[in-house]
XYZ file of N, CA and C in Angstrom:
876
model
N 0.671 -1.398 0.504
C -0.180 -0.020 -0.235
C 0.712 1.249 0.053
N 1.037 1.733 -1.621
C 2.374 2.963 -1.331
C 1.666 3.991 -0.914
N 1.878 4.625 0.143
C 1.613 6.305 0.340
C 1.877 7.823 0.213
N 3.085 7.380 -1.305
C 3.322 8.724 -1.810
C 2.484 9.934 -1.689
N 1.384 9.305 -2.425
C 0.094 10.435 -2.553
C -0.774 11.055 -1.796
N -0.489 10.110 -0.724
C -0.952 10.111 0.760
C -0.897 10.149 1.740
N -1.460 11.229 2.640
C -1.065 11.451 3.854
C -1.204 10.862 5.247
N 0.288 9.709 4.914
C 0.144 8.641 5.991
C 0.060 8.571 7.417
N -0.560 10.257 7.905
C -1.076 10.416 9.194
C -3.129 10.117 8.926
N -3.906 10.043 7.786
C -4.870 9.277 7.601
C -5.558 8.402 7.398
N -4.162 7.456 6.747
C -4.159 6.269 6.061
C -3.778 4.925 7.643
N -2.904 5.537 8.372
C -2.260 4.822 9.442
C -3.186 4.290 10.636
N -4.528 5.087 10.871
C -6.025 4.376 11.754
C -6.170 3.477 11.575
N -6.892 3.825 9.935
C -7.994 2.426 9.455
C -6.960 1.012 9.167
N -5.260 1.759 8.915
C -4.506 0.519 8.546
C -4.304 -0.355 9.484
N -4.163 0.068 10.681
C -4.010 -0.369 11.926
C -5.108 -1.348 12.587
N -6.367 -0.591 12.511
C -7.528 -0.876 12.795
C -7.784 -2.332 11.715
N -7.221 -2.096 10.483
C -7.250 -3.132 9.128
C -6.919 -4.763 9.786
N -5.256 -4.544 10.706
C -4.463 -5.068 10.736
C -4.272 -5.954 11.925
N -5.007 -4.948 13.465
C -5.586 -6.124 14.699
C -7.496 -6.722 13.814
N -8.124 -6.370 13.026
C -8.893 -7.545 12.343
C -8.357 -8.603 11.850
N -7.540 -8.741 10.966
C -7.183 -10.214 10.523
C -6.224 -10.523 11.613
N -5.145 -9.838 12.165
C -5.538 -10.685 13.088
C -5.664 -11.580 14.285
N -6.911 -11.386 14.439
C -7.836 -12.752 15.314
C -8.837 -13.650 14.118
N -8.618 -13.011 12.443
C -9.044 -14.072 11.967
C -8.447 -15.247 11.793
N -8.848 -15.916 12.242
C -7.790 -17.412 11.875
C -8.651 -18.811 11.280
N -9.125 -19.070 10.367
C -10.071 -20.073 9.446
C -8.923 -20.627 8.152
N -8.795 -21.786 8.099
C -8.046 -22.128 7.015
C -8.890 -22.466 5.890
N -9.962 -21.059 5.053
C -10.455 -21.529 4.915
C -9.725 -19.905 3.991
N -9.079 -19.038 4.996
C -9.028 -17.577 4.891
C -7.614 -17.433 4.808
N -6.886 -16.698 4.052
C -5.492 -16.042 3.631
C -5.200 -16.111 5.201
N -3.898 -16.443 5.368
C -3.248 -16.447 6.868
C -2.641 -15.324 7.058
N -2.965 -14.111 8.043
C -2.289 -12.979 8.220
C -1.627 -13.730 8.530
N 0.050 -12.946 8.560
C 1.562 -13.095 9.111
C 1.974 -11.881 9.682
N 2.150 -10.620 9.640
C 2.062 -9.753 10.180
C 1.820 -8.201 9.403
N 2.470 -7.051 9.905
C 1.820 -5.744 9.350
C 3.632 -5.245 9.473
N 3.400 -4.016 8.819
C 4.571 -3.382 7.806
C 4.203 -1.876 8.049
N 4.751 -1.107 9.046
C 4.229 0.749 8.585
C 6.226 1.161 8.687
N 6.360 2.269 7.521
C 7.700 2.687 7.181
C 6.981 4.676 6.887
N 8.377 5.151 6.786
C 7.695 7.060 6.420
C 6.840 6.636 4.809
N 6.762 5.729 4.124
C 6.001 5.874 2.887
C 5.491 4.404 2.208
N 5.171 3.481 3.168
C 4.940 2.317 2.677
C 4.114 2.398 4.245
N 2.687 1.031 3.978
C 1.964 0.298 4.989
C 1.698 -0.925 4.103
N 1.982 -2.010 4.661
C 2.663 -3.245 3.715
C 1.564 -4.740 5.449
N 0.277 -5.046 4.687
C 0.018 -6.385 5.265
C 1.284 -7.643 4.621
N 1.939 -8.151 5.806
C 2.040 -9.476 5.413
C 1.112 -10.285 5.142
N 0.675 -11.178 3.958
C 0.265 -12.928 3.837
C 0.400 -13.537 4.036
N 0.579 -15.461 3.932
C 0.671 -16.132 3.337
C 0.726 -16.743 2.571
N 1.562 -16.918 1.707
C 1.776 -17.088 -0.555
C 1.393 -17.815 -0.619
N 0.501 -18.023 -1.737
C -0.018 -19.281 -2.267
C 0.642 -19.121 -4.033
N 1.716 -19.873 -4.510
C 1.653 -19.843 -5.748
C 0.854 -19.962 -6.431
N -0.208 -20.497 -6.334
C -1.957 -20.505 -8.081
C -1.952 -19.510 -7.938
N -1.707 -18.446 -7.243
C -2.209 -17.566 -7.660
C -3.730 -16.990 -7.992
N -4.466 -15.702 -7.607
C -5.520 -15.561 -7.560
C -6.260 -16.502 -8.860
N -7.389 -17.024 -8.058
C -8.376 -17.875 -9.169
C -8.975 -17.264 -9.920
N -9.187 -16.053 -10.770
C -9.580 -15.545 -11.577
C -7.949 -15.743 -12.739
N -6.788 -15.427 -11.983
C -5.878 -15.843 -13.052
C -5.540 -17.356 -13.692
N -5.954 -18.301 -12.644
C -6.236 -19.212 -12.884
C -6.813 -20.080 -13.683
N -8.338 -19.660 -13.977
C -9.407 -19.667 -14.269
C -8.450 -19.994 -15.957
N -8.060 -18.782 -16.440
C -7.484 -18.671 -17.786
C -6.519 -19.399 -18.218
N -6.405 -19.620 -17.404
C -4.737 -20.660 -18.166
C -4.780 -21.921 -17.113
N -6.056 -23.039 -16.766
C -6.234 -23.766 -16.143
C -7.823 -24.556 -16.729
N -8.078 -25.648 -17.218
C -9.130 -26.450 -17.158
C -9.421 -26.541 -16.230
N -10.650 -26.895 -16.115
C -11.646 -27.546 -14.287
C -12.660 -28.120 -14.389
N -12.701 -29.384 -13.559
C -13.630 -30.954 -13.435
C -14.408 -29.515 -12.644
N -15.799 -30.437 -12.885
C -17.106 -29.834 -12.074
C -16.464 -29.823 -10.843
N -16.310 -30.710 -10.595
C -15.471 -31.143 -8.450
C -14.650 -30.431 -8.138
N -13.625 -29.718 -9.156
C -12.978 -28.848 -8.946
C -13.830 -27.679 -8.652
N -14.783 -27.600 -9.226
C -15.785 -25.627 -9.686
C -16.022 -25.550 -8.072
N -16.796 -27.337 -7.747
C -17.706 -27.420 -6.572
C -16.698 -26.749 -5.249
N -15.742 -27.365 -5.540
C -14.815 -27.318 -4.312
C -14.530 -26.002 -4.159
N -14.345 -25.316 -5.057
C -13.606 -23.604 -5.142
C -14.567 -22.946 -4.430
N -16.159 -23.740 -5.006
C -17.240 -22.563 -3.896
C -17.081 -23.031 -3.048
N -17.367 -24.127 -2.432
C -17.533 -24.742 -0.967
C -16.262 -23.679 -0.119
N -14.700 -23.512 -0.640
C -14.046 -22.835 0.132
C -14.268 -21.334 0.106
N -14.578 -21.262 -0.714
C -15.108 -19.522 -0.805
C -16.306 -19.053 0.170
N -17.249 -20.692 0.108
C -18.823 -20.331 0.883
C -18.012 -20.413 2.338
N -17.220 -20.688 2.825
C -16.674 -21.572 4.715
C -16.138 -20.323 4.673
N -14.635 -19.314 4.189
C -14.490 -19.030 4.060
C -15.308 -17.686 4.164
N -16.445 -17.545 3.783
C -17.287 -15.981 3.858
C -18.382 -16.421 4.980
N -18.457 -17.684 5.185
C -19.620 -18.106 6.605
C -18.391 -17.350 7.310
N -17.255 -17.560 8.343
C -16.651 -17.975 8.789
C -16.934 -16.008 9.248
N -16.164 -15.366 7.911
C -16.334 -14.219 8.066
C -17.382 -13.051 9.002
N -18.666 -13.640 8.214
C -19.750 -13.518 8.286
C -20.870 -13.805 10.145
N -20.003 -15.245 10.495
C -20.310 -15.275 12.498
C -19.497 -14.455 12.691
N -18.871 -13.539 12.712
C -18.025 -12.912 12.811
C -17.906 -11.511 12.566
N -19.755 -11.104 12.312
C -19.627 -9.676 11.801
C -18.611 -9.150 10.836
N -18.472 -9.935 9.772
C -17.220 -8.559 9.078
C -17.732 -9.004 7.992
N -18.005 -8.058 7.213
C -18.461 -7.844 6.111
C -17.306 -7.574 4.922
N -17.049 -7.969 3.572
C -15.644 -8.891 2.708
C -16.834 -7.280 2.138
N -16.947 -6.971 1.466
C -17.397 -5.773 0.603
C -16.598 -6.121 -0.689
N -16.008 -6.669 -1.207
C -15.395 -6.497 -2.402
C -14.680 -8.266 -3.051
N -16.183 -9.129 -2.965
C -15.829 -10.828 -2.737
C -15.793 -10.304 -4.313
N -14.545 -11.404 -4.570
C -14.587 -11.911 -6.402
C -13.646 -12.485 -6.837
N -13.517 -12.917 -7.685
C -12.094 -13.911 -7.951
C -10.824 -13.682 -8.035
N -10.856 -12.625 -7.921
C -9.608 -11.573 -8.267
C -9.539 -11.920 -6.472
N -9.972 -12.267 -5.866
C -9.757 -11.786 -4.085
C -10.284 -13.321 -3.866
N -9.654 -14.815 -4.250
C -9.396 -15.360 -3.991
C -8.046 -15.734 -4.183
N -7.834 -16.338 -4.154
C -6.510 -17.395 -3.779
C -6.800 -19.836 -3.952
N -6.076 -19.766 -5.298
C -6.212 -21.159 -5.139
C -5.201 -21.631 -4.233
N -4.951 -22.281 -3.858
C -4.351 -23.092 -2.572
C -3.651 -24.810 -3.156
N -4.747 -25.208 -3.788
C -5.304 -26.604 -4.586
C -5.428 -26.967 -5.803
N -4.982 -27.531 -6.971
C -6.355 -27.807 -8.110
C -6.946 -29.245 -8.193
N -6.339 -30.186 -6.884
C -6.909 -31.403 -6.567
C -7.703 -31.045 -5.866
N -8.761 -31.233 -6.297
C -10.385 -31.378 -5.938
C -10.259 -32.550 -4.545
N -9.219 -33.384 -4.598
C -9.404 -33.999 -3.192
C -8.886 -33.632 -1.868
N -7.960 -32.706 -2.286
C -7.062 -31.914 -0.709
C -8.729 -31.316 0.400
N -7.708 -31.560 1.128
C -9.138 -30.218 2.106
C -9.086 -29.297 2.071
N -8.883 -28.115 1.259
C -8.188 -26.854 0.673
C -7.992 -26.737 -0.634
N -8.923 -26.125 -1.220
C -8.491 -26.228 -2.112
C -8.448 -24.233 -3.044
N -9.093 -23.091 -1.803
C -9.338 -22.038 -2.040
C -9.011 -21.647 -1.163
N -8.414 -19.869 -0.761
C -8.483 -18.908 0.583
C -9.149 -17.902 -0.160
N -10.259 -17.230 1.157
C -10.001 -15.663 0.609
C -9.585 -14.879 1.386
N -9.169 -13.841 0.133
C -7.840 -12.831 0.724
C -9.097 -11.355 0.360
N -7.618 -10.316 0.647
C -7.975 -9.279 0.329
C -9.434 -8.584 1.404
N -8.897 -7.720 2.318
C -9.819 -7.365 3.462
C -9.386 -5.993 3.290
N -8.998 -5.182 2.021
C -8.945 -3.792 2.454
C -10.247 -2.923 2.311
N -11.313 -3.565 1.509
C -12.552 -2.507 1.874
C -13.442 -3.020 3.098
N -12.506 -3.853 3.990
C -14.030 -5.001 4.334
C -13.822 -4.310 5.711
N -15.238 -4.358 6.358
C -15.126 -3.427 7.749
C -15.965 -4.513 8.952
N -15.790 -4.360 9.984
C -16.235 -4.912 11.316
C -17.839 -4.307 11.406
N -18.855 -5.411 10.963
C -20.689 -5.027 10.809
C -20.883 -5.389 11.798
N -21.014 -4.064 12.798
C -21.692 -4.094 14.431
C -22.807 -3.268 14.937
N -22.944 -2.189 13.786
C -24.117 -1.577 13.470
C -25.434 -2.064 14.540
N -26.463 -1.547 14.615
C -27.813 -2.067 15.721
C -28.281 -1.966 14.278
N -27.868 -1.304 13.454
C -29.684 -1.554 12.255
C -28.586 -2.862 11.382
N -27.766 -3.349 11.612
C -27.033 -4.712 10.185
C -26.930 -3.727 9.178
N -26.745 -2.536 9.006
C -26.119 -2.544 7.705
C -25.105 -1.046 7.616
N -24.444 -0.497 7.058
C -23.838 0.360 6.990
C -24.111 0.882 5.522
N -23.824 2.317 5.762
C -24.193 3.352 4.494
C -22.759 2.792 3.416
N -22.807 3.094 1.851
C -21.801 2.990 0.845
C -21.783 4.100 0.571
N -19.900 3.834 0.143
C -19.354 5.214 -0.561
C -17.984 4.128 -0.591
N -18.392 3.917 -2.667
C -18.187 3.059 -3.354
C -17.006 2.512 -3.065
N -18.288 1.265 -2.612
C -17.281 0.530 -2.144
C -17.444 -1.350 -3.382
N -16.867 -1.719 -3.183
C -16.967 -3.466 -4.592
C -16.731 -3.438 -5.733
N -16.870 -3.618 -6.559
C -16.491 -3.457 -8.146
C -17.786 -3.814 -8.918
N -17.715 -3.059 -9.788
C -18.950 -2.998 -10.525
C -19.939 -4.422 -10.800
N -18.939 -5.354 -11.548
C -19.676 -6.928 -12.448
C -19.920 -7.242 -10.648
N -20.019 -7.402 -9.523
C -20.273 -8.328 -8.829
C -21.211 -7.800 -7.629
N -20.894 -6.382 -7.998
C -22.412 -5.540 -7.063
C -23.300 -5.660 -7.335
N -24.202 -6.268 -5.622
C -25.578 -6.187 -5.777
C -25.955 -5.160 -6.035
N -27.517 -5.422 -5.852
C -28.464 -4.185 -6.568
C -28.641 -2.667 -5.940
N -28.817 -3.420 -4.772
C -28.563 -2.371 -2.985
C -28.037 -0.957 -3.172
N -26.580 -1.847 -3.946
C -25.234 -0.974 -3.997
C -25.849 0.108 -5.233
N -25.942 -0.612 -5.719
C -26.340 0.516 -7.401
C -26.935 1.491 -7.201
N -28.318 1.319 -6.227
C -29.030 2.304 -5.421
C -28.499 3.223 -4.789
N -27.033 2.680 -4.221
C -26.125 3.760 -3.261
C -27.039 3.829 -1.465
N -27.937 2.205 -1.744
C -28.756 2.403 -0.532
C -27.833 1.690 0.462
N -28.300 -0.043 1.524
C -27.216 -0.308 3.052
C -27.281 -1.144 2.001
N -25.520 -1.423 2.576
C -25.080 -3.224 2.581
C -25.504 -3.841 4.040
N -25.492 -5.248 2.561
C -26.080 -5.709 4.342
C -24.833 -7.296 4.412
N -24.900 -8.085 5.305
C -24.399 -9.521 4.831
C -24.540 -10.217 3.308
N -25.989 -9.962 3.383
C -26.440 -10.345 2.175
C -25.710 -9.464 0.656
N -25.431 -9.017 1.149
C -24.996 -8.087 -0.143
C -23.712 -8.713 -0.836
N -22.479 -9.373 0.152
C -21.306 -10.389 0.130
C -22.165 -11.400 -0.899
N -22.883 -12.495 -0.644
C -23.979 -13.579 -0.800
C -24.418 -13.047 -2.014
N -24.553 -11.643 -2.846
C -24.697 -11.525 -4.188
C -23.305 -11.448 -4.910
N -22.591 -10.736 -4.300
C -21.047 -11.024 -5.216
C -20.254 -12.655 -5.817
N -21.072 -13.348 -4.660
C -20.775 -15.043 -4.488
C -21.353 -15.271 -6.017
N -22.703 -15.375 -6.074
C -22.929 -15.978 -7.232
C -22.218 -15.526 -7.717
N -22.392 -14.790 -8.539
C -22.086 -13.383 -9.917
C -19.954 -14.829 -9.737
N -19.692 -14.718 -8.731
C -18.473 -15.922 -8.596
C -18.586 -17.058 -8.671
N -19.477 -17.418 -8.482
C -19.845 -19.301 -8.702
C -20.066 -19.303 -10.205
N -21.016 -17.653 -11.140
C -21.375 -18.439 -12.360
C -19.902 -18.120 -13.121
N -19.177 -17.490 -12.367
C -17.701 -16.653 -13.376
C -17.220 -18.593 -12.881
N -16.729 -19.344 -12.048
C -16.287 -20.158 -11.861
C -16.964 -21.894 -12.907
N -17.809 -21.362 -12.759
C -18.503 -22.775 -14.080
C -18.634 -22.368 -14.917
N -18.615 -21.153 -15.588
C -18.199 -20.478 -16.997
C -16.718 -20.622 -17.380
N -16.119 -20.777 -16.190
C -14.385 -20.695 -16.543
C -13.642 -19.108 -17.087
N -14.716 -17.705 -16.936
C -14.518 -17.219 -18.124
C -15.634 -16.056 -17.617
N -15.027 -14.362 -17.524
C -16.032 -13.978 -17.136
C -17.878 -13.279 -17.341
N -18.789 -13.895 -16.388
C -19.648 -14.052 -16.965
C -20.714 -12.984 -18.043
N -20.048 -11.851 -17.667
C -20.558 -11.110 -19.011
C -20.207 -10.489 -19.829
N -20.530 -10.598 -21.368
C -20.521 -10.442 -22.551
C -20.231 -9.399 -23.003
N -18.730 -8.710 -22.803
C -18.257 -7.499 -23.491
C -19.177 -7.326 -24.216
N -19.256 -7.842 -25.457
C -20.375 -7.327 -26.168
C -21.030 -6.609 -26.238
N -22.002 -7.412 -25.108
C -23.444 -7.224 -24.695
C -23.668 -6.171 -23.343
N -22.073 -5.701 -22.562
C -22.024 -5.261 -21.383
C -20.454 -4.536 -21.502
N -20.078 -3.707 -22.816
C -19.065 -2.717 -22.691
C -18.787 -2.108 -21.885
N -19.349 -2.215 -20.601
C -18.360 -1.043 -20.037
C -19.455 -1.191 -18.249
N -18.657 -0.688 -17.136
C -19.225 -0.644 -16.097
C -20.810 -0.729 -16.058
N -21.125 0.598 -15.959
C -22.896 1.620 -16.100
C -23.893 0.686 -17.054
N -23.272 -0.208 -17.999
C -24.309 -1.498 -18.452
C -25.006 -2.304 -17.937
N -23.906 -2.751 -16.823
C -24.307 -3.706 -16.295
C -24.783 -3.614 -14.815
N -24.859 -2.029 -14.706
C -25.356 -1.625 -12.973
C -26.105 -1.210 -13.612
N -26.932 -0.882 -14.647
C -28.355 -0.643 -15.109
C -28.763 -1.765 -15.855
N -28.275 -3.037 -15.606
C -29.112 -4.705 -15.930
C -29.441 -4.747 -15.004
N -28.617 -4.980 -13.926
C -28.796 -4.964 -12.884
C -29.666 -4.438 -12.067
N -29.590 -3.763 -11.854
C -30.592 -2.041 -11.201
C -31.741 -2.460 -11.594
N -31.956 -3.269 -12.903
C -33.403 -3.049 -13.430
C -34.168 -4.419 -13.040
N -33.287 -5.115 -12.261
C -33.801 -6.920 -11.693
C -33.475 -7.389 -12.860
N -32.949 -7.390 -14.111
C -32.858 -7.960 -14.720
C -31.112 -9.380 -14.209
N -31.617 -10.279 -14.677
C -30.488 -11.000 -14.725
C -29.626 -11.650 -15.984
N -28.234 -12.466 -15.358
C -27.961 -13.446 -16.546
C -28.201 -14.594 -16.609
N -28.656 -15.506 -18.164
C -29.130 -16.444 -18.286
C -28.159 -17.498 -17.769
N -28.439 -18.916 -17.295
C -27.390 -19.764 -16.782
C -28.971 -20.889 -17.566
N -27.888 -21.649 -17.753
C -28.117 -23.278 -18.464
C -28.163 -24.511 -17.686
N -29.142 -25.098 -18.389
C -30.111 -25.716 -17.443
C -28.871 -27.412 -17.235
N -27.752 -27.008 -17.425
C -26.730 -28.058 -17.401
C -25.658 -27.693 -16.452
N -25.589 -26.575 -15.645
C -25.640 -25.760 -14.428
C -25.745 -26.566 -13.358
N -25.129 -26.864 -12.571
C -25.297 -28.308 -11.553
C -25.494 -26.491 -10.300
N -24.854 -25.974 -10.237
C -25.092 -24.794 -9.638
C -26.760 -23.733 -9.838
N -27.190 -24.614 -10.388
C -27.661 -22.873 -11.385
C -28.707 -22.432 -9.996
N -29.184 -24.028 -9.237
C -30.299 -23.164 -7.795
C -29.616 -22.685 -6.999
N -28.721 -22.589 -6.834
C -28.313 -21.741 -5.611
C -27.517 -20.009 -6.365
N -27.035 -20.368 -7.606
C -26.897 -19.019 -8.433
C -28.246 -17.765 -8.232
N -29.406 -18.976 -8.797
C -30.319 -18.200 -8.970
C -31.020 -17.374 -7.080
N -30.963 -18.099 -6.054
C -31.202 -17.718 -5.070
C -30.412 -16.783 -4.389
N -28.905 -16.883 -4.764
C -28.099 -15.957 -3.982
C -28.078 -14.856 -4.858
N -28.543 -14.372 -5.878
C -28.925 -13.019 -6.244
C -30.085 -12.353 -6.399
N -31.190 -13.211 -5.683
C -32.520 -12.378 -5.565
C -32.075 -10.999 -5.529
N -33.387 -10.243 -5.902
C -32.977 -8.433 -6.062
C -33.371 -8.032 -4.582
N -34.199 -9.105 -3.785
C -34.645 -8.736 -2.068
C -33.485 -9.138 -1.741
N -32.622 -8.593 -0.964
C -31.757 -9.180 0.104
C -31.872 -9.827 1.100
N -33.256 -9.640 1.732
C -33.292 -10.937 2.835
C -33.814 -12.091 2.242
N -34.223 -11.921 0.689
C -34.644 -13.093 -0.310
C -33.604 -14.248 -0.165
N -32.303 -13.673 -0.278
C -31.102 -14.979 -0.786
C -30.664 -15.351 0.889
N -29.927 -17.101 0.234
C -29.584 -17.452 1.568
C -28.817 -17.020 1.984
N -28.278 -17.650 3.256
C -27.021 -17.260 4.487
C -25.741 -17.906 3.815
N -24.390 -18.118 3.686
C -23.378 -18.443 3.541
C -23.372 -19.834 3.992
N -24.189 -20.227 5.506
C -24.041 -21.414 6.042
C -25.037 -22.240 5.193
N -26.392 -21.808 4.981
C -27.642 -21.912 4.051
C -26.693 -22.982 2.574
N -25.419 -22.167 1.760
C -25.193 -21.650 0.835
C -24.257 -23.297 1.268
N -23.270 -23.101 1.849
C -22.717 -24.589 1.883
C -23.358 -25.726 2.051
N -24.608 -25.544 2.637
C -25.024 -27.075 3.417
C -25.369 -27.202 2.226
N -26.252 -26.764 0.531
C -26.376 -27.136 -0.598
C -25.231 -27.875 -1.504
N -24.178 -26.700 -1.058
C -22.945 -27.006 -1.563
C -22.298 -28.755 -1.699
N -22.526 -28.949 -0.394
C -22.143 -30.087 0.249
C -22.669 -31.253 -0.145
N -24.386 -31.681 -0.393
C -25.361 -32.224 -1.374
C -24.679 -32.133 -2.815
N -24.742 -31.065 -3.313
C -23.781 -30.727 -4.692
C -22.803 -32.846 -4.885
N -22.108 -31.786 -4.391
C -20.667 -32.702 -4.154
C -20.762 -33.688 -4.265
N -21.264 -34.593 -3.414
C -21.535 -35.544 -2.894
C -22.099 -36.230 -4.310
N -23.566 -35.356 -4.505
C -23.760 -36.373 -5.964
C -23.119 -36.399 -6.614
N -22.488 -35.411 -6.981
C -20.923 -35.146 -8.255
C -19.939 -35.968 -7.647
N -19.719 -36.322 -6.530
C -18.503 -36.809 -6.294
C -18.927 -38.437 -6.845
N -20.092 -38.724 -6.163
C -20.528 -40.436 -6.348
C -21.220 -40.148 -8.225
N -21.266 -39.150 -8.494
C -21.200 -39.719 -9.872
C -19.861 -39.684 -10.521
N -18.722 -39.234 -10.315
C -17.796 -39.082 -11.282
C -16.718 -41.161 -10.319
N -16.989 -41.266 -9.764
C -17.077 -42.515 -9.059
C -17.320 -43.320 -9.813
N -18.566 -43.854 -9.885
C -19.460 -44.575 -10.776
C -18.977 -43.995 -12.354
N -19.019 -43.131 -12.810
C -18.082 -42.996 -14.252
C -16.898 -44.046 -14.559
N -16.510 -43.044 -13.321
C -14.593 -44.381 -13.244
C -15.130 -46.025 -13.454
N -15.719 -46.055 -12.719
C -15.846 -47.551 -12.807
C -16.596 -48.337 -13.420
N -17.659 -47.974 -14.117
C -18.126 -48.388 -15.371
C -16.934 -48.293 -16.835
N -16.131 -47.123 -16.855
C -15.157 -47.165 -18.140
C -14.234 -47.954 -17.533
N -14.006 -48.293 -16.117
C -12.665 -49.712 -15.681
C -13.127 -50.602 -16.349
N -14.409 -50.751 -15.655
C -15.717 -52.424 -16.058
C -15.173 -52.515 -17.271
N -15.813 -51.444 -18.612
C -15.845 -51.298 -19.921
C -14.499 -52.274 -20.586
N -13.660 -51.143 -19.994
C -12.325 -52.561 -20.606
C -11.768 -53.413 -20.490
N -12.371 -53.855 -19.231
C -11.507 -54.915 -18.503
C -12.341 -55.560 -19.499
N -13.955 -55.918 -19.383
C -14.864 -56.738 -19.889
C -14.486 -56.474 -21.680
N -13.867 -55.754 -22.176
C -13.269 -56.119 -23.387
C -11.494 -56.303 -23.411
N -11.158 -56.149 -22.253
C -9.848 -57.250 -22.524
C -9.868 -59.027 -22.575
N -11.458 -58.811 -21.983
C -11.881 -60.488 -21.157
C -12.189 -61.060 -22.253
N -13.255 -60.362 -22.883
C -13.372 -60.975 -24.556
C -12.902 -61.144 -25.724
N -11.572 -59.860 -25.212
C -10.133 -60.661 -26.482
C -9.487 -61.325 -25.590
N -9.395 -61.459 -24.554
C -8.682 -63.062 -24.233
C -9.568 -64.205 -25.047
N -10.826 -63.954 -24.409
C -11.510 -64.918 -24.232
C -11.796 -65.785 -26.382
N -11.683 -64.792 -27.133
C -12.099 -64.671 -28.378
C -10.121 -65.799 -28.453
N -9.147 -65.491 -28.256
C -7.838 -65.945 -28.823
C -7.898 -67.274 -28.630
N -8.386 -67.465 -27.698
C -8.647 -68.491 -26.102
C -9.488 -69.839 -27.148
N -10.577 -69.074 -27.569
C -11.286 -69.817 -28.752
C -10.636 -70.093 -29.867
N -9.917 -69.086 -30.529
C -10.015 -69.809 -32.047
C -8.437 -70.355 -31.772
N -7.297 -70.932 -30.206
C -6.185 -71.532 -29.863
C -7.471 -73.595 -29.933
N -7.717 -73.099 -29.469
C -8.333 -74.288 -29.168
C -9.340 -74.755 -30.636
N -9.681 -73.702 -30.870
C -10.051 -74.279 -32.676
C -9.218 -74.857 -33.464
N -8.132 -74.073 -33.217
C -6.945 -74.579 -34.148
C -6.497 -75.812 -33.603
N -6.471 -76.103 -32.414
C -5.571 -77.641 -31.812
C -6.890 -78.406 -31.995
N -7.923 -78.499 -31.968
C -9.005 -79.605 -32.542
C -8.300 -79.726 -34.159
N -8.678 -78.813 -34.753
C -8.679 -79.129 -35.700
C -7.143 -80.566 -36.447
N -6.245 -79.549 -35.937
C -5.126 -80.326 -35.821
C -5.263 -81.987 -35.545
N -6.459 -81.892 -34.344
C -6.204 -83.625 -33.669
C -7.030 -83.873 -34.444
N -7.952 -83.275 -35.283
C -9.228 -84.400 -36.414
C -8.086 -84.822 -37.150
N -7.127 -83.810 -38.104
C -6.240 -84.139 -39.448
C -5.940 -85.270 -38.837
N -4.793 -85.189 -37.450
C -4.443 -86.656 -37.091
C -5.029 -87.894 -37.341
N -6.560 -88.031 -36.857
C -7.349 -88.732 -36.789
C -7.249 -89.496 -37.985
N -7.958 -88.316 -38.918
C -7.783 -88.613 -40.655
C -7.592 -89.750 -41.021
N -5.640 -89.086 -40.469
C -4.895 -89.648 -41.698
C -4.247 -91.641 -40.713
N -4.514 -91.726 -39.336
C -4.527 -92.621 -39.058
C -5.492 -93.313 -39.756
N -7.096 -93.256 -39.787
C -7.982 -93.882 -40.173
C -7.046 -94.365 -42.123
N -7.073 -93.295 -42.354
C -6.632 -93.757 -43.878
C -4.832 -94.367 -43.543
N -4.273 -94.883 -42.929
C -3.218 -95.768 -42.859
C -3.299 -97.161 -42.050
N -4.871 -96.919 -41.256
C -5.109 -97.985 -41.162
C -5.794 -99.178 -42.290
N -6.557 -98.610 -42.856
C -7.269 -98.639 -44.496
C -6.205 -99.292 -44.797
N -5.278 -98.519 -45.386
C -3.585 -99.250 -46.325
C -4.003 -101.030 -45.571
N -3.124 -100.926 -44.403
C -2.638 -101.431 -43.783
C -3.809 -102.770 -44.324
N -4.727 -102.659 -44.280
C -6.036 -103.694 -44.286
C -6.102 -104.330 -45.642
N -5.992 -103.658 -46.193
C -6.644 -103.887 -47.617
C -4.346 -104.518 -48.019
N -3.442 -103.667 -47.705
C -1.998 -105.217 -47.620
C -2.172 -105.913 -47.388
N -2.701 -106.342 -46.661
C -3.103 -107.624 -45.367
C -4.146 -108.400 -46.468
N -4.928 -107.530 -47.155
C -5.795 -109.003 -47.519
C -5.170 -109.392 -49.142
N -4.585 -108.571 -49.560
C -3.823 -109.030 -50.798
C -2.922 -110.526 -50.292
């Protein structure tokens, strides 16, 4: 966090508050906070390093199985559930702010939520805070575009966009139809949503999570429960498909072996029959000779 053009005195109190908040966060699905550094011209938060980079960057260069997509969504939801349980709003949840920890869907952790530069404790009695230029337009909930009140459910909307992006493996908004941020904000503000194909196994959760009315959106705990069911079904199907494929390959191999065995047996039988015929001819010749 460079402060060349900003008065350090103005940033330091918020920076220290942010560092203190991150220090008390301990969750396997949130990037681990190591420490903070403040110098005359720089403020720096030190966190654990995830070599695979951001999820957004990862999706551009890697193919993802359905299981891996679901696992990414699960881990993000778990991290967000932890934040909300501790009355913390992220306020800028997006795939840029998710780090890939592993690309193996069988590993216990695949992704971690990060970048709390805009997050804050959610402790007001009204359970909402005023908006002041918070978030990234693509992921912003409609109540934010109206400069309305932001709630925990605003993060849920952002997660819906993340889920669709993860499923598609690309930006959810077509730049030909949405050339700028304003076009997206108008679209969302009018109560419209992107089309989700029926083959998307996350469709049901996505469409509930981006409901226009915040109170109609599920909590991250509820989302996590649904994702667990989807993960089990997908995992079971994957195992079944793999078993059937292996069984099919084994059956073909056995059939081929049987064909070869049958062919060998037939060849042996023909050879035996040929010998018997020769023996019969020999016996017959001997009889004729004896008769003479």
